Coordinates of C-alpha atoms in Angstrom, one line a residue:
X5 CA 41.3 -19.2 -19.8
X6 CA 40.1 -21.6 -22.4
X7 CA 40.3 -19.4 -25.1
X8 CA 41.6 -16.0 -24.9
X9 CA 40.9 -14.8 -28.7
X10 CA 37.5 -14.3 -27.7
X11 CA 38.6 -11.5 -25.0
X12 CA 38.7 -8.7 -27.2
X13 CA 35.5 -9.2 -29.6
X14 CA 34.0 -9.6 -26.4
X15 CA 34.7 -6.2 -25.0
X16 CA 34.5 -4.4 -28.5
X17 CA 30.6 -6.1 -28.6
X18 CA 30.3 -4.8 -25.1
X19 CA 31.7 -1.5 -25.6
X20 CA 29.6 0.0 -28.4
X21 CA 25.8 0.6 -28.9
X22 CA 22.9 -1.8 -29.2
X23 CA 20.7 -1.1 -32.1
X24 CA 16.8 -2.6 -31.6
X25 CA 14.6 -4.1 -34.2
X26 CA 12.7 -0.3 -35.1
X27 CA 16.5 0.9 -35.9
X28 CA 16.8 2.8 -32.8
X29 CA 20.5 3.1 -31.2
X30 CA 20.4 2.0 -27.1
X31 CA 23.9 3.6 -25.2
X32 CA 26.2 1.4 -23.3
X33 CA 25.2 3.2 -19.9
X34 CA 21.1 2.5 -21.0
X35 CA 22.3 -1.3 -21.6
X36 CA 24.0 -1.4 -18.3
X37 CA 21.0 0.5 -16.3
X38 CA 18.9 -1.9 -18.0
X39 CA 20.6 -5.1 -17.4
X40 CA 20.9 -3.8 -13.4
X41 CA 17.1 -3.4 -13.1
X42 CA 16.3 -6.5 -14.5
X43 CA 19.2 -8.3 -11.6
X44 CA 17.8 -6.0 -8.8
X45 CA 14.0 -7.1 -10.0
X46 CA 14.6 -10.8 -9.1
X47 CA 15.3 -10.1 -4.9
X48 CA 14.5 -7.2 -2.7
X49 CA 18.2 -5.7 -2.3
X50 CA 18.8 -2.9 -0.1
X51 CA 21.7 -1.5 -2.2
X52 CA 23.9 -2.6 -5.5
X53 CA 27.2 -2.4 -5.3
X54 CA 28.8 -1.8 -9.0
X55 CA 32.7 -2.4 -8.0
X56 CA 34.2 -0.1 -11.7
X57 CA 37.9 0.1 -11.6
X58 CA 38.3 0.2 -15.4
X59 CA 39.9 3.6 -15.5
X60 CA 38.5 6.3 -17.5
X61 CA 37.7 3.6 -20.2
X62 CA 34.1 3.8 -21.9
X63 CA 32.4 1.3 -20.2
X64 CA 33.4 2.9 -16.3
X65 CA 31.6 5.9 -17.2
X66 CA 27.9 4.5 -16.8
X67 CA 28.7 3.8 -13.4
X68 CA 29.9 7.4 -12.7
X69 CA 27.2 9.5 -14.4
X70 CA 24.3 7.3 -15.8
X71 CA 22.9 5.4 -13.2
X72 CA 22.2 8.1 -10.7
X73 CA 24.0 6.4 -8.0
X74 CA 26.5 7.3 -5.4
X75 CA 30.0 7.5 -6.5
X76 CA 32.9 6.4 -4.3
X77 CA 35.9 8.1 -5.4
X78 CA 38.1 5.3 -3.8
X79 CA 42.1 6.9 -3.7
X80 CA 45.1 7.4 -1.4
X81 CA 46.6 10.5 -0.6
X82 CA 49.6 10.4 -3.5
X83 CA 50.2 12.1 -6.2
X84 CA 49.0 10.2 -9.1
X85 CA 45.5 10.1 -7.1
X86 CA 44.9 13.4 -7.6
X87 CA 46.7 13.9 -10.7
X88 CA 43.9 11.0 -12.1
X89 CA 41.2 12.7 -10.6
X90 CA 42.1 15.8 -11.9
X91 CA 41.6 14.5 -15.2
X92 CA 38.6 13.4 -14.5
X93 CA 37.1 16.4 -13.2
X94 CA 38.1 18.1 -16.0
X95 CA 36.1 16.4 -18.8
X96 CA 32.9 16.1 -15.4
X97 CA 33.3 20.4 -15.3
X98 CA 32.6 20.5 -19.2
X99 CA 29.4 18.5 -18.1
X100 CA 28.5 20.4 -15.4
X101 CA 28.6 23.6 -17.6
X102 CA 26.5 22.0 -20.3
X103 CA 23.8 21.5 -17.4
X104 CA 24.2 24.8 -16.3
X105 CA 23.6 26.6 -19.3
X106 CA 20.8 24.5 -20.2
X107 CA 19.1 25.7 -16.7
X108 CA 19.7 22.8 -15.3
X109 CA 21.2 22.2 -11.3
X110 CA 23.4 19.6 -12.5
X111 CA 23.0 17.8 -8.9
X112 CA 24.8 15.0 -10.1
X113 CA 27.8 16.8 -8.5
X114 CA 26.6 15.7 -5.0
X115 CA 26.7 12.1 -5.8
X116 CA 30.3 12.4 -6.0
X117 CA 32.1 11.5 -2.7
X118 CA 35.9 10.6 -2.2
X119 CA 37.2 7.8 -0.3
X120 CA 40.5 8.1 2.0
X121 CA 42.1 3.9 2.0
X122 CA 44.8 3.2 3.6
X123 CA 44.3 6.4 5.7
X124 CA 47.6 7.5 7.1
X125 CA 47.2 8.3 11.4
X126 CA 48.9 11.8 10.4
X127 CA 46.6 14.2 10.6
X128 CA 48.7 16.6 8.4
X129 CA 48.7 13.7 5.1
X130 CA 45.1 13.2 6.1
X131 CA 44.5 17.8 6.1
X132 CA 46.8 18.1 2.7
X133 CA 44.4 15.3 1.3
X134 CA 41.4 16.9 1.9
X135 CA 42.6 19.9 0.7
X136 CA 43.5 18.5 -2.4
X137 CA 40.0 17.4 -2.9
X138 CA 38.7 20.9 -2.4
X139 CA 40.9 22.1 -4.5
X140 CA 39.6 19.5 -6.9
X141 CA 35.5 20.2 -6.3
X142 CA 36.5 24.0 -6.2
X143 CA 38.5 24.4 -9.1
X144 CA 36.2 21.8 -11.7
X145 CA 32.8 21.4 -10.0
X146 CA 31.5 23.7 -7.1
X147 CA 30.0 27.1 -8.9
X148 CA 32.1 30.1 -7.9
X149 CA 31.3 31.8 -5.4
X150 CA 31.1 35.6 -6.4
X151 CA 28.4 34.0 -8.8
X152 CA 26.9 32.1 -5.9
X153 CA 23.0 31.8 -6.3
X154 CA 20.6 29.6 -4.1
X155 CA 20.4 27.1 -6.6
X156 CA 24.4 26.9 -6.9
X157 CA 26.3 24.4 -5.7
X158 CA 29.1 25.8 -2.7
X159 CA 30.4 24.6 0.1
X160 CA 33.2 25.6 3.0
X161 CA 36.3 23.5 2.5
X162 CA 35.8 22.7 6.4
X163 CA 32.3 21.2 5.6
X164 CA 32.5 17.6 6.7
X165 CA 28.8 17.2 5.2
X166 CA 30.3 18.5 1.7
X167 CA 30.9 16.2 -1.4
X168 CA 34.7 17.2 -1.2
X169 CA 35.2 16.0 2.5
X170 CA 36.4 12.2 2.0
X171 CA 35.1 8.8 3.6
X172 CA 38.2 7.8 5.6
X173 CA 39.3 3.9 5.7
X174 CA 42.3 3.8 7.7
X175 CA 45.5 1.6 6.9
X176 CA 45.7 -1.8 9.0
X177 CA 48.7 -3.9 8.6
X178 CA 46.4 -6.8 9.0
X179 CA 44.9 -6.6 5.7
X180 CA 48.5 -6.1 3.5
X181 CA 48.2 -10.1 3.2
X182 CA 44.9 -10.2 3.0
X183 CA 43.2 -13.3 1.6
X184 CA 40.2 -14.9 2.5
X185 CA 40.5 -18.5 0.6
X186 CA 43.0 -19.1 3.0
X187 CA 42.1 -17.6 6.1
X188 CA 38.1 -17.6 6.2
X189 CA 37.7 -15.9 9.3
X190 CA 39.4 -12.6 8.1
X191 CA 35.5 -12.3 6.8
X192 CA 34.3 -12.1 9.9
X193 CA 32.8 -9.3 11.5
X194 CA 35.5 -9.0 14.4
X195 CA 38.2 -8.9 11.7
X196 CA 36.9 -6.0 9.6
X197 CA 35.1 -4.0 12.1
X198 CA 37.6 -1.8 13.4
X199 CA 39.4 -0.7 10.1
X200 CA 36.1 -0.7 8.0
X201 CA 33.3 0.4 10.8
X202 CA 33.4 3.8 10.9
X203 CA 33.4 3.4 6.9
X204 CA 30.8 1.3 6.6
X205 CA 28.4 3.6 9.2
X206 CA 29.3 6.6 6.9
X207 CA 28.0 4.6 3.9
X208 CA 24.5 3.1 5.7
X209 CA 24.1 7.0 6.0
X210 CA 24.1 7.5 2.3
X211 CA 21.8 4.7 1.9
X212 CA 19.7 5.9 4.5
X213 CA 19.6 9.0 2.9
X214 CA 19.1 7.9 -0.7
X215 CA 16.3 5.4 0.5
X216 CA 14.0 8.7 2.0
X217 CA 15.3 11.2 -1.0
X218 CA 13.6 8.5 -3.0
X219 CA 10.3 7.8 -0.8
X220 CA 10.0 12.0 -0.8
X221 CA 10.2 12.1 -4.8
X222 CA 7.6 9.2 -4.9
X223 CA 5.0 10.8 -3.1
X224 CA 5.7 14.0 -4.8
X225 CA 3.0 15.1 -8.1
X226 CA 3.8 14.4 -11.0

């Protein structure tokens, strides 16, 4: 790093809201959407990946809320994992309330979806886990259900089709010393496949799924 002075005007610059030439203020999340429309414009990608692991920071919130993407709630099933989630959930309910009063369904909720790494082979760590995250969706996000409406959000905590029920990558010794610069054919397909394929079929669903949610809402009048 050439010159590390510049790190933090860098981020405050990044971090703060563009003004345009009529005077009008632009957020951080319309900057990001922007900028990620104008990458995605140059090739015909099936999906972005947006890898944000900046905490609860200003500039990792875009990626949770404004994009209208799929969230992957990556964690493992320990303490501070929930106890961080929690937090988050916390400031998403106040959100999800604002939506609600405002007659809105707030579906954003559904684009929420935990991930299980490092997924212990007990299935009692892997049932407390999931519980946890029901707890979480329950307590902060799903509507309650002596409330319950067709247009609420609910679901079973033994759902596996719910937003609480996690993505599940299991732990693999092989990939504690993991590192590809050295050992190029840990990117093979025969390497990853049997930690990450069950993972990876789960998440071609999604796209699947996104990809005709968003065919059905182009065909549909305006």
């Amino acid at each position: 790093m050439d010159h590390p002075e510049n790190i933090l005007p860098k981020l405050a610059r990044a971090m703060i809201e563009d003004v345009t030439d009529q005077g009008e203020s632009v957020s951080v999340g319309s900057q990001i959407s922007t900028m990620i429309a104008r990458l995605a414009a140059q090739a015909g990608y099936d999906v972005v990946l947006i890898d944000s692991r900046a905490g609860l920071a200003e500039l990792a919130a875009p990626a949770v809320l404004g994009l209208g993407a799929t969230v992957l709630l990556f964690g493992t099933a320990q303490k501070q994992t929930v106890q961080g989630y929690r937090a988050l959930f916390a400031a998403l309910r106040l959100l999800a309330l604002r939506d609600r009063a405002a007659g809105r369904d707030a579906d954003w909720r559904l684009m929420l979806k935990p991930v299980y790494a490092k997924a212990s082979l007990d299935p009692q760590v892997s049932a407390r886990y999931r519980d946890e995250w029901y707890d979480l969706f329950a307590e902060y996000l799903y509507d309650a259900e002596e409330n319950a409406g067709e247009s609420d959000l609910n679901f079973d905590i033994d759902d596996d089709s719910a937003p609480h029920w996690p993505l599940v990558i299991p732990f693999n010794q092989s990939f504690v010393d993991f590192d590809s610069s050295r050992a190029p054919d840990q990117l093979l397909q025969g390497f990853y496949e049997l930690t990450f394929r069950p993972f990876l079929d789960q998440v071609d669903a999604i796209i699947a799924m996104s990809a005709t949610d968003n065919a059905q809402s182009m065909r549909e009048p305006l």
